[in-house]
Amino acid sequence: MVRWRQRPREVPLASDPSSSFVPTIIGAMVFLSTLVLGASLAMEGVADGWQITGQQYRATIEMSLDSASEETVATSIEVLAQLPGITRVRLVGDDEILETIEAWTGGRPDLDLLPLPVLIDIEALSPDALRSDIIEQILEETAGAVTVYVEPQWLLAVRSTVGTVQLVTALMLVIIALISVVSIVYVTRTALSIHQDTIEIMHQIGAQDSYIAIQFQNQSLLLALMGGVPGNVLAIIIMVILMRELPGSAEAPLLPAVSLGIREWLFLGALPVIAALVAMVAARVTVITSLGRMP
Amino acid sequence: MIRFENVGLRYGSGPEVLHDIDLTLESGSGHYLVGPTGAGKTSLLSLLYLGRRPTRGLLTMFGQDVATATRSALTGFRRRIGVVFQDYNLLDHLSAFDNVALPLRLVGTDPDMVRDHVHQLLEWVGLDTMAEVKPPLMSGGEKQRVAVARAVIGQPDVLLADEPTGNLDEPMADRLMMLFMELNRHGTTLVIATHNTRLPQRFPHPVLHLKEGFLKAGRPW
Ligand SMILES: Nc1ncnc2c1ncn2[C@@H]1O[C@H](COP(=O)(O)OP(=O)(O)OP(=O)(O)O)[C@@H](O)[C@H]1O
Ligand SMILES: [Mg+2]
């Protein structure tokens, strides 16, 4: 460590104009990408809470308790699976039902007083496969009277919106990454021409391109972190404040809370590191290719 | 062994400044390169330190035709060549110490060894008190001595010095020449371009005489 600090920087990059430009641009880019990605992750979380991810139409079938023997349930699932257009049939587990009830009532129900319903989820690619009257009629033979709850159409609209937002997010992140890389390439090329004399002398003394590249890539990494970390912290502070303003699960238990899990926060916190690594690689590749073209 | 066969050099599309150079420098030999200003001494040295390639003819160094050598091979060759440039070519933002240390650091020498070597050499050239001073704050002679120290520190196989004593008084010039002679005795091939007619008398070696881009037989004086 001490030795590393003793090493002089043979290429005096620290005094370049890039030393303020790179932190500014990378800071702005990390700030934006943190917000965009954070918003998208939060929205996905909400959509997950509503179980509205995916692009399938859904319906839930409630069987009447007196006729719901294990055998009837099994036959009904078979019958449903054979219906045209149905892509998935699934018996909803008791745990899942209990969770939902808890969300409504705020506590575990007494199972003796409240027998759990038997629910079957089905999915289809088109709404035509989920006509409640037809399903009720078909199940009449095997399971007697059933109730079919078809998921309202607007939920699919929400789902496709989530999909679109994800797409737009990805697109924005790609654009942000491109701007960052192009800026670094430009800055590095400028620095190469500013320090052409120094580089020539170093080549003459026997410096390899990679030795020279290390100086540029370290500088790029450092400057990107100098901008990226504050940009990231600022964006995260803003997100935390915004999320505090939104209704939490305590006030509105039925609305999924707008929040992020620890994994999502860690991912967002890693953005400046990712940006810095990208900046480092971009600088290195630029130096190596530019020097490689020299005679 | 270094070999020139019918070598010519021009800068860009300008006139040819070196013509039909035929020359063999045996390993471990020592030569002076003399001739009037503008004769092409620096140009000839630039071919030797691989700063330029001949525009015609064949130049062989370290057993290879330099025209066909790869970039990384050239880097390897340059590490075996020490150069005192006529205008020093020091890195202005680095201290004397770091300038002299550079060739060792490039090849990954142990830092303790670098420190010892550099201080020893700076002491020899009389600059031990100026180790931390940067070239822009130095006199011409001081810069020249830093340049000499940087050129010799790697104990190069080939040492090229372009007017290495131009800014020095006689005692200091002799001191540096003794350094060159010492390296030469240990096998370094030496070429010293100079206007100083005293040097070949005091430290005798064969003389290469350049005139208007041609190698001439015999001494100019
Ligand atoms: N970079 C260059 N571009 C174009 N022409 C050059 C360049 N360097 C030198 N020359 C020309 O080449 C010729 C030889 O120059 P060179 O520097 O080799 O002479 P020299 O013998 O070292 O002179 P001096 O004793 O003054 O150092 C001169 O005519 C000079 O004008
Ligand atoms: Mg010259």
Coordinates of C-alpha atoms and ligand atoms in Angstrom, one line a residue:
Chain A
M1 CA 0.0 0.0 0.0
V2 CA 2.8 2.4 1.0
R3 CA 4.7 1.4 -2.1
W4 CA 1.7 1.9 -4.3
R5 CA 1.3 5.5 -3.0
Q6 CA 5.0 6.2 -3.6
R7 CA 4.5 5.5 -7.3
P8 CA 4.4 8.8 -9.2
R9 CA 1.9 9.2 -12.0
E10 CA 4.1 9.6 -15.0
V11 CA 1.3 10.9 -17.1
P12 CA 0.0 14.1 -15.2
L13 CA -3.7 13.5 -15.8
A14 CA -4.8 15.1 -12.6
S15 CA -4.4 18.6 -14.0
D16 CA -6.5 17.8 -17.1
P17 CA -9.9 19.5 -17.7
S18 CA -11.4 16.0 -17.5
S19 CA -10.9 16.0 -13.8
S20 CA -14.0 18.1 -13.3
F21 CA -15.8 17.0 -16.5
V22 CA -15.8 13.3 -15.8
P23 CA -17.2 13.5 -12.2
T24 CA -19.9 15.8 -13.3
I25 CA -21.1 13.7 -16.2
I26 CA -20.8 10.3 -14.4
G27 CA -22.4 11.9 -11.3
A28 CA -25.4 13.0 -13.4
M29 CA -25.6 9.7 -15.2
V30 CA -25.5 7.6 -12.0
F31 CA -28.0 9.9 -10.4
L32 CA -30.4 9.4 -13.3
S33 CA -29.9 5.7 -13.5
T34 CA -30.4 5.2 -9.8
L35 CA -33.7 7.1 -9.9
V36 CA -34.9 5.3 -13.1
L37 CA -33.9 1.9 -11.9
G38 CA -35.2 2.5 -8.4
A39 CA -38.6 3.6 -9.7
S40 CA -38.8 0.6 -12.0
L41 CA -37.8 -1.8 -9.2
A42 CA -40.4 -0.2 -6.8
M43 CA -43.1 -0.5 -9.5
E44 CA -42.2 -4.2 -10.0
G45 CA -42.5 -4.7 -6.3
V46 CA -46.0 -3.1 -6.3
A47 CA -47.0 -5.2 -9.3
D48 CA -45.7 -8.3 -7.5
G49 CA -47.7 -7.4 -4.4
W50 CA -50.9 -7.3 -6.6
Q51 CA -49.8 -10.5 -8.3
I52 CA -50.2 -8.8 -11.5
T53 CA -46.9 -9.6 -13.2
G54 CA -46.9 -11.7 -16.3
Q55 CA -49.0 -11.4 -19.4
Q56 CA -51.7 -14.0 -18.7
Y57 CA -55.4 -13.6 -18.1
R58 CA -56.5 -15.1 -14.8
A59 CA -59.5 -16.4 -13.1
T60 CA -60.1 -17.9 -9.7
I61 CA -62.7 -20.7 -9.1
E62 CA -64.2 -21.1 -5.6
M63 CA -65.7 -24.5 -5.0
S64 CA -68.6 -25.0 -2.7
L65 CA -67.3 -26.4 0.6
D66 CA -69.8 -29.3 0.8
S67 CA -68.8 -30.8 -2.6
A68 CA -65.1 -30.1 -2.3
S69 CA -63.8 -33.5 -1.5
E70 CA -60.2 -34.2 -2.5
E71 CA -61.4 -36.4 -5.3
T72 CA -63.8 -33.7 -6.7
V73 CA -61.0 -31.1 -6.6
A74 CA -58.6 -33.4 -8.5
T75 CA -61.1 -34.2 -11.2
S76 CA -62.0 -30.6 -11.5
I77 CA -58.4 -29.6 -12.0
E78 CA -58.1 -32.3 -14.7
V79 CA -61.3 -31.1 -16.5
L80 CA -60.1 -27.5 -16.3
A81 CA -56.7 -28.4 -17.7
Q82 CA -58.3 -29.9 -20.7
L83 CA -60.3 -26.8 -21.6
P84 CA -59.1 -25.1 -24.8
G85 CA -56.9 -22.0 -24.2
I86 CA -56.1 -22.8 -20.6
T87 CA -52.3 -22.6 -20.0
R88 CA -52.2 -23.3 -16.2
V89 CA -54.3 -24.7 -13.5
R90 CA -53.2 -24.5 -9.9
L91 CA -54.8 -25.3 -6.5
V92 CA -54.3 -22.3 -4.2
G93 CA -52.6 -23.5 -1.0
D94 CA -54.0 -22.8 2.4
D95 CA -51.0 -20.7 3.4
E96 CA -51.6 -18.5 0.5
I97 CA -55.3 -18.1 1.4
L98 CA -54.4 -17.3 5.0
E99 CA -51.9 -14.7 3.9
T100 CA -54.5 -13.0 1.8
I101 CA -57.1 -13.1 4.7
E102 CA -54.5 -11.7 7.0
A103 CA -53.9 -8.8 4.7
W104 CA -57.7 -8.1 4.8
T105 CA -58.3 -8.6 8.5
G106 CA -55.0 -7.9 10.0
G107 CA -54.8 -11.2 11.9
R108 CA -55.0 -14.9 11.6
P109 CA -58.6 -16.2 11.5
D110 CA -59.8 -18.9 13.8
L111 CA -59.8 -21.9 11.5
D112 CA -62.6 -23.7 13.4
L113 CA -64.9 -20.7 13.0
L114 CA -63.9 -19.9 9.5
P115 CA -63.3 -22.9 7.2
L116 CA -61.0 -22.0 4.3
P117 CA -62.5 -22.0 0.9
V118 CA -61.1 -24.2 -1.9
L119 CA -59.7 -22.0 -4.6
I120 CA -58.3 -23.0 -8.0
D121 CA -56.4 -20.5 -10.1
I122 CA -56.4 -20.8 -13.9
E123 CA -54.6 -18.8 -16.5
A124 CA -55.2 -18.3 -20.2
L125 CA -53.7 -16.4 -23.1
S126 CA -57.0 -14.9 -24.2
P127 CA -60.0 -13.7 -22.2
D128 CA -62.3 -15.9 -24.3
A129 CA -61.1 -19.0 -22.5
L130 CA -62.2 -17.6 -19.2
R131 CA -65.9 -17.1 -19.7
S132 CA -67.4 -17.6 -16.2
D133 CA -70.7 -19.0 -17.4
I134 CA -69.1 -21.7 -19.5
I135 CA -66.7 -22.7 -16.8
E136 CA -69.5 -22.9 -14.2
Q137 CA -71.6 -25.0 -16.6
I138 CA -68.7 -27.4 -17.3
L139 CA -67.9 -27.9 -13.6
E140 CA -71.5 -28.4 -12.6
E141 CA -71.2 -32.1 -13.5
T142 CA -68.1 -32.8 -11.5
A143 CA -68.2 -30.3 -8.7
G144 CA -71.7 -28.9 -8.4
A145 CA -72.1 -25.2 -8.0
V146 CA -68.9 -23.2 -8.2
T147 CA -68.2 -19.4 -8.3
V148 CA -65.8 -18.1 -11.0
Y149 CA -64.1 -14.8 -10.3
V150 CA -62.6 -13.5 -13.6
E151 CA -59.8 -11.0 -13.1
P152 CA -60.9 -7.6 -14.4
Q153 CA -59.5 -6.6 -17.8
W154 CA -57.8 -3.4 -16.4
L155 CA -55.4 -5.5 -14.5
L156 CA -53.9 -6.8 -17.7
A157 CA -53.6 -3.2 -18.8
V158 CA -51.6 -2.5 -15.6
R159 CA -49.5 -5.6 -16.4
S160 CA -48.6 -4.4 -19.8
T161 CA -47.8 -1.0 -18.4
V162 CA -45.4 -2.6 -16.0
G163 CA -43.9 -4.4 -19.0
T164 CA -43.6 -1.1 -20.9
V165 CA -42.0 0.6 -18.0
Q166 CA -39.4 -2.1 -17.7
L167 CA -38.7 -1.8 -21.4
V168 CA -38.4 2.0 -21.2
T169 CA -36.2 1.6 -18.1
A170 CA -33.9 -0.8 -19.9
L171 CA -33.7 1.6 -22.8
M172 CA -32.9 4.6 -20.7
L173 CA -30.2 2.6 -18.9
V174 CA -28.7 1.7 -22.2
I175 CA -28.7 5.3 -23.3
I176 CA -27.2 6.4 -20.0
A177 CA -24.5 3.8 -20.3
L178 CA -23.8 4.9 -23.9
I179 CA -23.5 8.5 -23.0
S180 CA -21.1 7.6 -20.2
V181 CA -18.9 5.4 -22.4
V182 CA -18.8 7.9 -25.2
S183 CA -17.8 10.7 -22.8
I184 CA -15.0 8.6 -21.3
V185 CA -13.8 7.7 -24.7
Y186 CA -13.8 11.4 -25.8
V187 CA -12.1 12.5 -22.6
T188 CA -9.5 9.8 -22.9
R189 CA -8.7 10.6 -26.5
T190 CA -8.3 14.3 -25.5
A191 CA -6.0 13.4 -22.7
L192 CA -4.0 11.2 -25.0
S193 CA -3.3 14.1 -27.3
I194 CA -2.6 16.5 -24.4
H195 CA 0.0 14.2 -23.1
Q196 CA 1.3 13.0 -26.4
D197 CA 4.9 14.2 -25.7
T198 CA 5.0 12.5 -22.3
I199 CA 3.7 9.3 -23.9
E200 CA 6.3 9.5 -26.6
I201 CA 9.1 9.8 -24.1
M202 CA 7.7 6.9 -22.1
H203 CA 7.5 4.7 -25.1
Q204 CA 11.1 5.7 -26.0
I205 CA 12.2 4.6 -22.6
G206 CA 10.5 1.3 -23.0
A207 CA 7.0 1.7 -21.5
Q208 CA 4.4 -0.8 -22.8
D209 CA 1.0 0.4 -23.9
S210 CA -0.5 -1.4 -20.9
Y211 CA 1.8 0.5 -18.5
I212 CA 0.5 3.8 -19.9
A213 CA -3.1 2.5 -20.0
I214 CA -3.0 1.8 -16.3
Q215 CA -2.5 5.4 -15.5
F216 CA -5.5 6.4 -17.7
Q217 CA -7.7 3.7 -16.4
N218 CA -7.0 4.4 -12.7
Q219 CA -7.7 8.1 -13.2
S220 CA -10.9 7.2 -15.0
L221 CA -12.0 4.9 -12.2
L222 CA -11.2 7.5 -9.6
L223 CA -13.0 10.4 -11.3
A224 CA -16.0 8.2 -12.0
L225 CA -16.2 7.2 -8.3
M226 CA -15.8 10.9 -7.3
G227 CA -18.9 11.7 -9.3
G228 CA -20.8 8.5 -9.1
V229 CA -20.9 8.1 -5.4
P230 CA -22.4 11.5 -4.6
G231 CA -24.8 11.1 -7.5
N232 CA -26.0 7.8 -6.2
V233 CA -26.3 9.0 -2.6
L234 CA -28.3 12.0 -3.7
A235 CA -30.7 9.8 -5.7
I236 CA -31.1 7.4 -2.9
I237 CA -31.9 10.1 -0.4
I238 CA -34.5 11.5 -2.8
M239 CA -36.1 8.0 -3.2
V240 CA -36.2 7.4 0.6
I241 CA -37.9 10.7 1.1
L242 CA -40.4 10.0 -1.7
M243 CA -41.2 6.6 -0.3
R244 CA -41.8 8.0 3.2
E245 CA -44.4 10.3 1.7
L246 CA -46.3 7.4 0.0
P247 CA -48.8 5.5 2.2
G248 CA -47.1 2.6 3.9
S249 CA -48.6 -0.8 4.7
A250 CA -49.7 0.3 8.2
E251 CA -52.1 2.9 6.9
A252 CA -53.3 0.9 3.9
P253 CA -52.8 -2.8 4.3
L254 CA -54.5 -3.6 1.0
L255 CA -52.2 -1.5 -1.0
P256 CA -48.8 -3.1 -1.5
A257 CA -46.2 -0.9 0.1
V258 CA -44.0 1.1 -2.2
S259 CA -40.7 -0.1 -0.9
L260 CA -37.6 -1.9 -1.9
G261 CA -36.0 -5.0 -0.5
I262 CA -32.5 -5.2 0.8
R263 CA -31.4 -6.8 -2.5
E264 CA -32.8 -3.9 -4.5
W265 CA -31.1 -1.3 -2.3
L266 CA -27.8 -3.1 -2.6
F267 CA -28.2 -3.3 -6.4
L268 CA -28.9 0.5 -6.5
G269 CA -25.9 1.1 -4.2
A270 CA -23.7 -0.8 -6.5
L271 CA -24.5 1.4 -9.5
P272 CA -21.6 3.9 -8.9
V273 CA -19.2 1.0 -8.6
I274 CA -20.5 -0.5 -11.9
A275 CA -20.3 2.9 -13.6
A276 CA -16.7 3.3 -12.3
L277 CA -15.7 -0.1 -13.6
V278 CA -17.3 0.7 -17.0
A279 CA -15.4 4.0 -17.1
M280 CA -12.2 2.2 -16.2
V281 CA -12.6 -0.4 -19.0
A282 CA -13.7 2.3 -21.5
A283 CA -10.5 4.3 -20.8
R284 CA -8.3 1.3 -21.0
V285 CA -9.7 0.1 -24.3
T286 CA -9.4 3.6 -25.7
V287 CA -5.8 3.9 -24.7
I288 CA -4.8 0.5 -25.9
T289 CA -6.5 0.9 -29.3
S290 CA -5.3 4.4 -29.9
L291 CA -1.7 3.6 -29.0
G292 CA -1.8 0.4 -31.0
R293 CA -2.5 2.5 -34.1
M294 CA 0.7 4.5 -33.6
P295 CA 3.6 3.5 -35.7
Chain B
M1 CA 25.8 -6.0 -33.5
I2 CA 24.1 -3.2 -35.3
R3 CA 24.2 -3.0 -39.1
F4 CA 23.2 -0.3 -41.5
E5 CA 22.9 -1.3 -45.2
N6 CA 22.3 1.5 -47.7
V7 CA 20.1 3.3 -45.2
G8 CA 18.3 6.5 -46.1
L9 CA 16.1 8.7 -44.0
R10 CA 13.7 11.5 -44.8
Y11 CA 11.3 13.4 -42.6
G12 CA 7.8 13.1 -44.1
S13 CA 7.9 14.3 -47.6
G14 CA 11.0 16.5 -47.1
P15 CA 14.4 16.0 -48.6
E16 CA 16.5 13.0 -47.6
V17 CA 18.7 13.9 -44.7
L18 CA 20.7 10.7 -44.4
H19 CA 22.0 9.0 -47.6
D20 CA 23.4 5.5 -48.3
I21 CA 24.6 4.8 -44.7
D22 CA 26.6 1.6 -44.5
L23 CA 27.9 0.9 -41.1
T24 CA 28.5 -1.9 -38.7
L25 CA 28.8 -1.4 -34.9
E26 CA 30.1 -4.4 -33.1
S27 CA 28.7 -5.2 -29.7
G28 CA 30.6 -3.5 -27.0
S29 CA 32.2 -1.1 -29.4
G30 CA 32.5 2.7 -28.8
H31 CA 32.3 5.5 -31.4
Y32 CA 32.0 9.2 -31.6
L33 CA 29.7 10.7 -34.1
V34 CA 30.9 14.0 -35.3
G35 CA 30.1 16.5 -38.0
P36 CA 28.8 20.1 -38.5
T37 CA 25.5 21.2 -37.2
G38 CA 22.7 19.9 -39.4
A39 CA 24.8 17.0 -40.7
G40 CA 22.3 14.4 -39.5
K41 CA 23.9 13.2 -36.2
T42 CA 20.6 13.4 -34.2
S43 CA 18.8 11.8 -37.2
L44 CA 21.2 8.9 -37.3
L45 CA 20.8 8.4 -33.5
S46 CA 17.0 8.5 -33.8
L47 CA 17.3 5.4 -36.1
L48 CA 19.4 3.7 -33.5
Y49 CA 17.1 4.4 -30.6
L50 CA 14.2 3.3 -32.8
G51 CA 12.4 6.6 -32.7
R52 CA 12.2 6.4 -36.5
R53 CA 12.5 3.7 -39.0
P54 CA 14.7 4.1 -42.2
T55 CA 12.8 5.2 -45.3
R56 CA 15.0 2.9 -47.3
G57 CA 17.7 0.3 -46.8
L58 CA 18.1 -2.2 -44.0
L59 CA 18.8 -1.6 -40.3
T60 CA 19.4 -4.7 -38.2
M61 CA 19.6 -4.5 -34.4
F62 CA 19.6 -7.3 -31.8
G63 CA 19.5 -9.7 -34.7
Q64 CA 16.3 -8.4 -36.3
D65 CA 15.4 -6.1 -39.2
V66 CA 13.7 -3.2 -37.4
A67 CA 11.3 -2.6 -40.3
T68 CA 9.6 -5.9 -39.6
A69 CA 9.8 -5.8 -35.8
T70 CA 6.4 -5.8 -34.0
R71 CA 5.5 -3.0 -31.5
S72 CA 6.1 -5.2 -28.5
A73 CA 9.5 -6.3 -29.9
L74 CA 10.4 -2.6 -30.4
T75 CA 9.5 -2.0 -26.7
G76 CA 11.8 -4.8 -25.7
F77 CA 14.6 -3.4 -27.8
R78 CA 14.1 0.1 -26.4
R79 CA 14.5 -1.2 -22.9
R80 CA 18.0 -2.3 -23.9
I81 CA 18.9 1.1 -25.3
G82 CA 19.7 4.1 -23.1
V83 CA 19.4 7.5 -24.7
V84 CA 20.7 11.0 -23.7
F85 CA 18.6 13.2 -25.9
Q86 CA 20.1 16.4 -27.2
D87 CA 17.1 18.3 -25.6
Y88 CA 17.0 15.9 -22.6
N89 CA 13.3 14.8 -23.0
L90 CA 12.8 14.8 -19.3
L91 CA 9.3 14.5 -17.8
D92 CA 8.8 18.0 -16.4
H93 CA 6.2 17.1 -13.8
L94 CA 8.4 14.4 -12.3
S95 CA 11.2 15.0 -9.8
A96 CA 14.8 14.3 -10.8
F97 CA 14.5 11.1 -8.7
D98 CA 11.4 9.9 -10.5
N99 CA 12.8 10.7 -13.9
V100 CA 15.9 8.7 -13.3
A101 CA 13.9 5.9 -11.7
L102 CA 11.5 5.5 -14.6
P103 CA 13.5 2.9 -16.7
L104 CA 13.8 0.7 -13.6
R105 CA 10.1 1.1 -12.7
L106 CA 9.0 0.2 -16.2
V107 CA 10.6 -3.2 -15.9
G108 CA 9.2 -3.7 -12.4
T109 CA 12.4 -3.4 -10.3
D110 CA 12.0 -3.7 -6.6
P111 CA 11.3 -0.2 -5.1
D112 CA 14.1 -0.5 -2.5
M113 CA 16.6 -1.3 -5.2
V114 CA 15.3 1.5 -7.3
R115 CA 15.8 4.0 -4.5
D116 CA 19.4 2.8 -3.8
H117 CA 20.4 2.8 -7.5
V118 CA 18.9 6.2 -8.2
H119 CA 20.5 7.9 -5.2
Q120 CA 23.8 6.4 -6.0
L121 CA 23.7 7.6 -9.5
L122 CA 22.4 11.1 -8.6
E123 CA 25.3 11.3 -6.2
W124 CA 27.7 10.4 -9.0
V125 CA 26.4 13.1 -11.3
G126 CA 26.5 15.6 -8.4
L127 CA 22.7 16.0 -8.0
D128 CA 22.0 14.1 -4.8
T129 CA 20.7 17.3 -3.2
M130 CA 18.4 18.0 -6.1
A131 CA 16.6 14.6 -6.1
E132 CA 13.2 16.2 -5.5
V133 CA 13.6 19.1 -7.8
K134 CA 11.6 19.1 -11.1
P135 CA 13.4 19.8 -14.4
P136 CA 11.8 23.2 -15.1
L137 CA 13.6 24.5 -12.0
M138 CA 17.0 23.2 -13.1
S139 CA 19.8 24.7 -15.1
G140 CA 20.7 23.2 -18.5
G141 CA 23.7 21.3 -17.1
E142 CA 21.6 19.9 -14.3
K143 CA 19.0 18.7 -16.7
Q144 CA 21.7 17.2 -18.8
R145 CA 23.0 15.2 -15.9
V146 CA 19.6 13.9 -15.0
A147 CA 19.2 12.8 -18.6
V148 CA 22.5 11.0 -18.4
A149 CA 21.6 9.3 -15.2
R150 CA 18.3 8.2 -16.7
A151 CA 20.0 6.8 -19.8
V152 CA 22.6 4.7 -17.9
I153 CA 20.6 3.5 -14.9
G154 CA 19.2 0.4 -16.6
Q155 CA 22.8 -0.6 -17.7
P156 CA 21.7 -0.7 -21.3
D157 CA 23.2 -2.9 -24.0
V158 CA 23.4 0.2 -26.3
L159 CA 24.0 3.7 -25.0
L160 CA 23.4 6.7 -27.3
A161 CA 24.3 10.1 -26.2
D162 CA 23.5 13.2 -28.2
E163 CA 25.9 16.0 -27.2
P164 CA 25.9 14.8 -23.6
T165 CA 28.5 17.3 -22.3
G166 CA 27.3 20.4 -24.2
N167 CA 26.3 22.2 -21.1
L168 CA 28.9 21.0 -18.7
D169 CA 32.2 22.3 -17.4
E170 CA 35.3 20.2 -18.1
P171 CA 35.5 18.3 -14.8
M172 CA 31.8 17.3 -14.9
A173 CA 32.0 16.4 -18.5
D174 CA 35.0 14.1 -17.7
R175 CA 33.1 12.6 -14.8
L176 CA 30.2 11.6 -17.1
M177 CA 32.5 10.4 -19.8
M178 CA 34.1 8.1 -17.2
L179 CA 30.7 6.7 -16.5
F180 CA 30.1 6.0 -20.2
M181 CA 33.6 4.4 -20.5
E182 CA 32.9 2.2 -17.5
L183 CA 29.7 0.9 -19.1
N184 CA 31.5 0.4 -22.4
R185 CA 34.1 -1.7 -20.6
H186 CA 31.3 -3.8 -19.3
G187 CA 30.0 -4.5 -22.8
T188 CA 27.7 -1.6 -23.6
T189 CA 27.8 -0.5 -27.2
L190 CA 28.4 3.3 -27.1
V191 CA 27.7 6.0 -29.7
I192 CA 28.3 9.6 -28.6
A193 CA 27.4 12.5 -30.9
T194 CA 29.5 15.5 -30.1
H195 CA 31.0 18.8 -31.3
N196 CA 33.5 18.6 -28.6
T197 CA 36.9 17.7 -30.2
R198 CA 38.5 17.4 -26.8
L199 CA 36.5 14.2 -25.9
P200 CA 38.0 11.9 -28.6
Q201 CA 41.5 12.9 -27.5
R202 CA 40.9 12.4 -23.8
F203 CA 38.8 9.2 -24.2
P204 CA 40.0 7.7 -27.4
H205 CA 37.5 5.8 -29.6
P206 CA 36.9 5.6 -33.4
V207 CA 35.1 8.5 -35.0
L208 CA 32.2 8.4 -37.4
H209 CA 32.2 11.5 -39.6
L210 CA 28.8 12.7 -40.9
K211 CA 28.7 15.4 -43.5
E212 CA 25.5 16.6 -45.3
G213 CA 23.9 13.2 -44.6
F214 CA 26.8 11.1 -45.8
L215 CA 29.2 9.1 -43.7
K216 CA 32.7 10.2 -44.6
A217 CA 36.0 8.5 -44.1
G218 CA 38.4 10.0 -41.6
R219 CA 38.1 12.8 -39.1
P220 CA 37.0 16.3 -40.0
W221 CA 39.8 17.8 -38.1
Ligands
LIG1 N1 11.9 16.6 -37.1 C1 12.4 17.0 -38.2 N2 11.6 17.3 -39.3 C2 12.2 17.7 -40.5 N3 13.5 17.9 -40.7 C3 14.3 17.6 -39.6 C4 13.8 17.2 -38.4 N4 14.9 17.0 -37.6 C5 16.0 17.3 -38.3 N5 15.6 17.7 -39.5 C6 16.6 18.1 -40.6 O1 17.5 17.0 -40.8 C7 18.8 17.5 -41.0 C8 19.7 16.9 -40.0 O2 19.3 17.3 -38.7 P1 19.9 16.7 -37.4 O3 19.2 17.2 -36.2 O4 20.0 15.2 -37.5 O5 21.4 17.3 -37.4 P2 22.5 17.3 -36.3 O6 23.8 16.8 -36.9 O7 22.1 16.6 -35.1 O8 22.7 18.8 -35.9 P3 23.2 19.5 -34.6 O9 24.7 19.3 -34.5 O10 22.8 20.9 -34.8 O11 22.4 18.9 -33.5 C9 18.7 19.0 -40.8 O12 18.7 19.5 -42.1 C10 17.4 19.3 -40.2 O13 16.8 20.4 -40.7
MG2 MG 21.6 17.1 -33.2

